[in-house]
Short mmCIF file of C-alpha atoms in Angstrom, two decimals:
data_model
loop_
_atom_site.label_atom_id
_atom_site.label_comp_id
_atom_site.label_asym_id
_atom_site.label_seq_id
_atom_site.Cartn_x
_atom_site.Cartn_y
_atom_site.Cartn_z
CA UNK A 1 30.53 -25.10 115.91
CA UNK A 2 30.46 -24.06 119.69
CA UNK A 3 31.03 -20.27 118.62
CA UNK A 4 28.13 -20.79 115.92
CA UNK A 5 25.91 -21.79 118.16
CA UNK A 6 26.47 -19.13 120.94
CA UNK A 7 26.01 -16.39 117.96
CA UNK A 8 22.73 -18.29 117.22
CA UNK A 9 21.52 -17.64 120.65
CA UNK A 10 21.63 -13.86 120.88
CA UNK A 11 21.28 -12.80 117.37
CA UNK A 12 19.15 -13.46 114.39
CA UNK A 13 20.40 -15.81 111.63
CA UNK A 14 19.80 -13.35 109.04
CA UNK A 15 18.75 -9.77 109.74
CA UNK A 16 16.80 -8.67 106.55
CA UNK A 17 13.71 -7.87 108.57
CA UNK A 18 11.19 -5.14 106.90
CA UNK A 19 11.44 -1.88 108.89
CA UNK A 20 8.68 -0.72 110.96
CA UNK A 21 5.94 0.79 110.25
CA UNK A 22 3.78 2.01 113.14
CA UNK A 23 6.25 3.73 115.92
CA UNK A 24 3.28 2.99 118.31
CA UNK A 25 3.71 -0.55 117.48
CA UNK A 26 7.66 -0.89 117.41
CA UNK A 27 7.32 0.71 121.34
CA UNK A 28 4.72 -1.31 122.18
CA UNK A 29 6.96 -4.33 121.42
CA UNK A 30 9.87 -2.39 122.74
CA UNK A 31 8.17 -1.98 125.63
CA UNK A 32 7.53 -5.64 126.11
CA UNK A 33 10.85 -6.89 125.57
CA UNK A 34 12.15 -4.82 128.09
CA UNK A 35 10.13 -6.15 130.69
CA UNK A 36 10.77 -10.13 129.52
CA UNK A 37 14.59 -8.89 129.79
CA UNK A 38 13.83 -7.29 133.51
CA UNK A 39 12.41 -10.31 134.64
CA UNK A 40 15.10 -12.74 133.38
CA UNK A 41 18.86 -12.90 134.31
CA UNK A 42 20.01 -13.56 131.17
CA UNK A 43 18.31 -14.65 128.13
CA UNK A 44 18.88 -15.40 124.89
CA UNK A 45 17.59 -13.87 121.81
CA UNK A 46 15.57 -17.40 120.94
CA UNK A 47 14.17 -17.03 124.65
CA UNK A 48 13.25 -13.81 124.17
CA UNK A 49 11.60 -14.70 121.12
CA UNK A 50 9.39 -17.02 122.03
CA UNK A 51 8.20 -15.41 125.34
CA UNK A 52 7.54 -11.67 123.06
CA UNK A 53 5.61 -14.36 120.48
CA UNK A 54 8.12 -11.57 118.07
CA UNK A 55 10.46 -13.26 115.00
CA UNK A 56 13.64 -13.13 116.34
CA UNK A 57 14.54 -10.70 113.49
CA UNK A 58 12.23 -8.12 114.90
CA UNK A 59 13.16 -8.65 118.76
CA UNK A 60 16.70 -8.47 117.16
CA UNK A 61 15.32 -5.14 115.84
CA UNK A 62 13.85 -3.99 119.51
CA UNK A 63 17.14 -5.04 121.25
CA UNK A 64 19.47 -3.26 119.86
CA UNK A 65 17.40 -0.29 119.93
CA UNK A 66 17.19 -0.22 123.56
CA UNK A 67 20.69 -1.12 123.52
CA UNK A 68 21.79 2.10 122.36
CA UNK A 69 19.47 3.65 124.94
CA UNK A 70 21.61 1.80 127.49
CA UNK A 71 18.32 0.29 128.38
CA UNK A 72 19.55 -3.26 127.75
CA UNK A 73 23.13 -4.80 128.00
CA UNK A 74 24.75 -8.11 125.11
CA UNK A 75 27.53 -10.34 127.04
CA UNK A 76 29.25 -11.32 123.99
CA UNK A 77 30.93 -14.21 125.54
CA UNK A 78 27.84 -15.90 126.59
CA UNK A 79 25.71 -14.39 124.00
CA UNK A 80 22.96 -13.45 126.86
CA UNK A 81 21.06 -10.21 127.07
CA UNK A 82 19.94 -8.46 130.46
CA UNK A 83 18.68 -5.38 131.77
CA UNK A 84 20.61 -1.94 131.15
CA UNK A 85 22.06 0.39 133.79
CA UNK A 86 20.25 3.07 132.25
CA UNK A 87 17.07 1.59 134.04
CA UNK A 88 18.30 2.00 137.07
CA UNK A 89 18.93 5.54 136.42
CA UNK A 90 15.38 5.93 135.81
CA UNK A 91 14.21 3.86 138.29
CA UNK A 92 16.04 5.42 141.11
CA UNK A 93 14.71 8.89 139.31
CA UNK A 94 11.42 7.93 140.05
CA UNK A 95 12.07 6.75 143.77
CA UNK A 96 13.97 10.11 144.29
CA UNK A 97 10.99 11.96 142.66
CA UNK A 98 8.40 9.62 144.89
CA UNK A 99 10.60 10.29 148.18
CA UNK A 100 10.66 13.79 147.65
CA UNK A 101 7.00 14.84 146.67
CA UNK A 102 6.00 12.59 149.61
CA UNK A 103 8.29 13.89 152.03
CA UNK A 104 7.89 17.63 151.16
CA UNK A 105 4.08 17.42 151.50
CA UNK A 106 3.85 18.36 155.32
CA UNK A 107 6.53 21.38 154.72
CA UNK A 108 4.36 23.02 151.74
CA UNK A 109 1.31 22.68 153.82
CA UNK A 110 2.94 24.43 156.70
CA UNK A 111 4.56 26.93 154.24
CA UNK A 112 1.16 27.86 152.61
CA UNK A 113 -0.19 27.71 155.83
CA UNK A 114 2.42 30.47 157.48
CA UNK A 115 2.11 32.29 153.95
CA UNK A 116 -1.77 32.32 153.08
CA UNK A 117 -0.47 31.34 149.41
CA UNK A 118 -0.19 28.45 147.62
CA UNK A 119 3.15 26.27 147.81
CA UNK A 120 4.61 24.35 144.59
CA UNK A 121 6.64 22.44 144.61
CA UNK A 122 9.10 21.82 141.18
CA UNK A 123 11.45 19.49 140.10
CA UNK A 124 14.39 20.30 137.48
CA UNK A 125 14.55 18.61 134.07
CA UNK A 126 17.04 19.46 131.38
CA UNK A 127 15.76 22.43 129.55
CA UNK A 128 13.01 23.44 132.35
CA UNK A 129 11.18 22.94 135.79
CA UNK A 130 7.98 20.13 136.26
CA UNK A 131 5.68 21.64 138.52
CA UNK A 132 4.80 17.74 140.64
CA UNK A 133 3.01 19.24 143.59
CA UNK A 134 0.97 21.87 145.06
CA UNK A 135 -0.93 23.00 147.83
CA UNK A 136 -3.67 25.83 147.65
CA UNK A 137 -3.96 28.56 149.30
CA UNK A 138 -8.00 28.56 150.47
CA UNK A 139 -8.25 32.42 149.50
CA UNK A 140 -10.69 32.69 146.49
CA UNK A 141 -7.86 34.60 143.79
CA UNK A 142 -5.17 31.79 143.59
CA UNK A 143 -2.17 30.67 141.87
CA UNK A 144 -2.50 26.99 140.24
CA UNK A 145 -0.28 24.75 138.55
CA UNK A 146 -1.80 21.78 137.21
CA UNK A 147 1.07 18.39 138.05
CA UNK A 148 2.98 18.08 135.24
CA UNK A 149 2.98 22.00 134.14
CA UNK A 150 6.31 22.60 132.72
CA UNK A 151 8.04 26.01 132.83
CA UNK A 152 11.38 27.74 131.47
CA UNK A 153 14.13 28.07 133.57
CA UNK A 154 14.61 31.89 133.01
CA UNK A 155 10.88 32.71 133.62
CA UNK A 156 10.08 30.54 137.07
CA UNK A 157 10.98 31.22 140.45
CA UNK A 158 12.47 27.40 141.30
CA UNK A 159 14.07 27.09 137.60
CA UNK A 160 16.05 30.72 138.59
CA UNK A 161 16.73 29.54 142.32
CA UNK A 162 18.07 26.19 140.32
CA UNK A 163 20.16 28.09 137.70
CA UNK A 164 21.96 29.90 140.24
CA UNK A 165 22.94 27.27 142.12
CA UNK A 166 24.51 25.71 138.97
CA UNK A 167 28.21 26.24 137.39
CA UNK A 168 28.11 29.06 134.72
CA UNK A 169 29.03 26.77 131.93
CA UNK A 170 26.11 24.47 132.78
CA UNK A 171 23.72 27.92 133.02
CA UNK A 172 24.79 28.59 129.47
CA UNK A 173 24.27 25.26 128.02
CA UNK A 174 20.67 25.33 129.50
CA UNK A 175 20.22 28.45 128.08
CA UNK A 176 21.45 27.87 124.75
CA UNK A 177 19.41 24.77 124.21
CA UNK A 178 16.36 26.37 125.96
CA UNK A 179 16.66 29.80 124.58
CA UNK A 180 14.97 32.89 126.36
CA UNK A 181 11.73 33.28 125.09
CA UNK A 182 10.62 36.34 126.70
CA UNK A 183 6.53 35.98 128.01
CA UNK A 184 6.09 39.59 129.47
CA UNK A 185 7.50 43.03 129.74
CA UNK A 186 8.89 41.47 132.87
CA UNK A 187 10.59 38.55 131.72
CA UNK A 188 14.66 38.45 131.98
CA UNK A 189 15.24 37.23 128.17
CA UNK A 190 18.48 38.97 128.15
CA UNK A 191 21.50 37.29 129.31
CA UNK A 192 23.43 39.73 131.45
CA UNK A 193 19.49 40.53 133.28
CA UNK A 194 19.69 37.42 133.78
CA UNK A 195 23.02 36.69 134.99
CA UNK A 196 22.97 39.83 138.12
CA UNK A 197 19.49 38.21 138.95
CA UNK A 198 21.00 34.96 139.54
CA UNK A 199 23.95 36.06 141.55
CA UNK A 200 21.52 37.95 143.70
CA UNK A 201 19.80 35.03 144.08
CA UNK A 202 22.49 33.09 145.21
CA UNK A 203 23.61 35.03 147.62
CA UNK A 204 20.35 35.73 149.32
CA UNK A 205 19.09 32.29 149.16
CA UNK A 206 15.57 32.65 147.56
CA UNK A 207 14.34 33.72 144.40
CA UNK A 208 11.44 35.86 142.90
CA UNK A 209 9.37 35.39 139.77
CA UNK A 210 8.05 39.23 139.45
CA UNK A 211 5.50 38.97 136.59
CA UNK A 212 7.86 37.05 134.83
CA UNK A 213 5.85 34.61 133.23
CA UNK A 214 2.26 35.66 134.40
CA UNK A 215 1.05 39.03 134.60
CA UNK A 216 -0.27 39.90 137.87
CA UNK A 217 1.84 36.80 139.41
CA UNK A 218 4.60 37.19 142.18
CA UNK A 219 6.45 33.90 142.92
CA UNK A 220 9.03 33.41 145.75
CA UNK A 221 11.08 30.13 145.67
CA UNK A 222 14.60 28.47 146.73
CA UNK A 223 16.69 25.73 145.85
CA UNK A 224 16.04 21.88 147.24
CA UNK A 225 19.33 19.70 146.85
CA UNK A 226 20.96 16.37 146.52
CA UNK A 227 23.05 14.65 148.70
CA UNK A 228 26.03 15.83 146.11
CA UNK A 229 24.79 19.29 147.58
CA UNK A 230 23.08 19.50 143.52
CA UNK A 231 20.15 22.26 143.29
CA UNK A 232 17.27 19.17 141.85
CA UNK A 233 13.98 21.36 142.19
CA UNK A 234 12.89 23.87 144.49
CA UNK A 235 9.66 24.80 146.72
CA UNK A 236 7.70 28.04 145.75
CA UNK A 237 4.98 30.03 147.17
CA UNK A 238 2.91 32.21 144.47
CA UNK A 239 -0.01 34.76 144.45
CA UNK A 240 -1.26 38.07 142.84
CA UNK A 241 0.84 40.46 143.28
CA UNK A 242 -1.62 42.71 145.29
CA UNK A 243 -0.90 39.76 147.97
CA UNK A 244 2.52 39.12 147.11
CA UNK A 245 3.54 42.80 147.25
CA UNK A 246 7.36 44.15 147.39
CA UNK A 247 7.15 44.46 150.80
CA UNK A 248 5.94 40.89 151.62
CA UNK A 249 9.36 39.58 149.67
CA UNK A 250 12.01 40.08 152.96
CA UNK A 251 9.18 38.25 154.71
CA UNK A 252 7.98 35.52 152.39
CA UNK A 253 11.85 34.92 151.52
CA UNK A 254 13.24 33.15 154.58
CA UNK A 255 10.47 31.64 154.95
CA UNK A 256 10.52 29.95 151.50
CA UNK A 257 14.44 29.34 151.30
CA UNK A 258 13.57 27.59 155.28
CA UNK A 259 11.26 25.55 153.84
CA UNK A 260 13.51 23.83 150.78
CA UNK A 261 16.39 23.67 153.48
CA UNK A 262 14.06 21.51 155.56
CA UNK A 263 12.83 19.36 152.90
CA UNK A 264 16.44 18.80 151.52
CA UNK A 265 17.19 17.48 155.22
CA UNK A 266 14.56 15.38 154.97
CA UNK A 267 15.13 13.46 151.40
CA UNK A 268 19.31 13.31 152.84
CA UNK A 269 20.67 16.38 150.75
CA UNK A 270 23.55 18.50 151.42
CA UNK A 271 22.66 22.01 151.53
CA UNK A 272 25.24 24.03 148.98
CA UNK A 273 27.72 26.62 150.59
#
């Protein structure tokens, strides 16, 4: 009877729900669960039922959905559920994310500043680079990113300055997923290009995007780490090319790779050997 009971409190008597049919509605109900399960330290599935106002068919339904997402955790021997670790992997994402757009603020404004062109700055995802921050350059012919721009890998100064800082296996796994569309005559889309670029790139410390995804668009960027020593994003400074010339590059350079070293000090990463 004990063991009856237990199974009564964290799943459903019967589970012959109907399936779902608005997806906006199943995550809005999702959504809601997981923050009832956040706030508790254990509940049970009749708990969480009555505080969603859901049948406990269809929070059944939600939990073990976001169970397989890691979001949300079953103790079989006490038949409770609570929060997933995978949260926390988001949440510190964010905080890491937060921390480092924050901190690198002052270093892109003195970058742009030193430059005359507009810093980016760009973290890494898994199949391309999230432009999160920017400051502009106050000349009238600028570069722009609008937060939240994404970009491939192969065609963006931080994604290269990122790829090269990563384990060949892991650069080809990128790339297969990714793929290399090519956006200009300029564009590296073929893999041995690609792969000489990169190993430049390393070895110099700083990266250039030469009309690679823009026509008429020189970018300059290098690598920002974890404290694993892990490339995570990178700071950039872009322009027209009749700014951004050739011969600006062995200036602009150091000055760029500088500028991710000293906001990788500053959000506690290791710089990579």
């Amino acid at each position: 009877m004990e063991t009856t009971e237990k199974r009564q409190r964290g799943r459903p008597r019967a589970f012959n729900g109907p399936p779902e049919t608005s997806s906006v509605q199943s995550l809005d109900r999702a959504l809601r669960i997981l923050a009832i399960v956040a706030e508790g330290s254990g509940l049970s599935l009749s708990e969480i039922s009555a505080q969603s106002g859901l049948a406990a068919s269809t929070a059944y339904r939600m939990l073990t959905t976001l169970e397989n997402h890691g979001m949300v955790e079953f103790d079989t021997s006490d038949q409770l559920w609570s929060i997933g670790v995978e949260t926390y992997r988001m949440g510190a994402a964010f905080l890491r994310r937060r921390k480092l757009v924050d901190r690198a603020r002052i270093v892109m404004q003195e970058l742009m500043e030193r430059t005359g062109e507009t810093a980016n700055l760009g973290v890494a995802e898994d199949d391309c680079v999230v432009f999160v921050s920017q400051v502009e350059t106050h000349q009238a012919i600028r570069a722009f990113f609008r937060p939240g721009t994404r970009s491939p890998f192969h065609a963006s100064g931080i994604g290269k300055a990122v790829l090269a800082h990563l384990e060949p296996e892991r650069v080809g796994t990128i790339l297969r997923k990714a793929g290399l569309q090519r956006f200009t005559d300029r564009t590296l889309s073929e893999i041995p290009a690609l792969a000489h670029d990169l190993a430049v790139i390393k070895q110099r410390g700083w990266s250039v995007d030469d009309e690679e995804r823009h026509p008429g668009m020189r970018c300059v960027a290098a690598a920002i780490f974890n404290e694993f020593g892990e490339p995570i994003g990178g700071v950039s400074v872009s322009g027209p090319t009749v700014r951004v010339t050739p011969e600006r590059l062995a200036e602009i350079g150091p000055m760029v790779r500088s500028a991710a070293a000293e906001v990788t000090r500053m959000i506690g990463g290791a710089q990579a050997g």
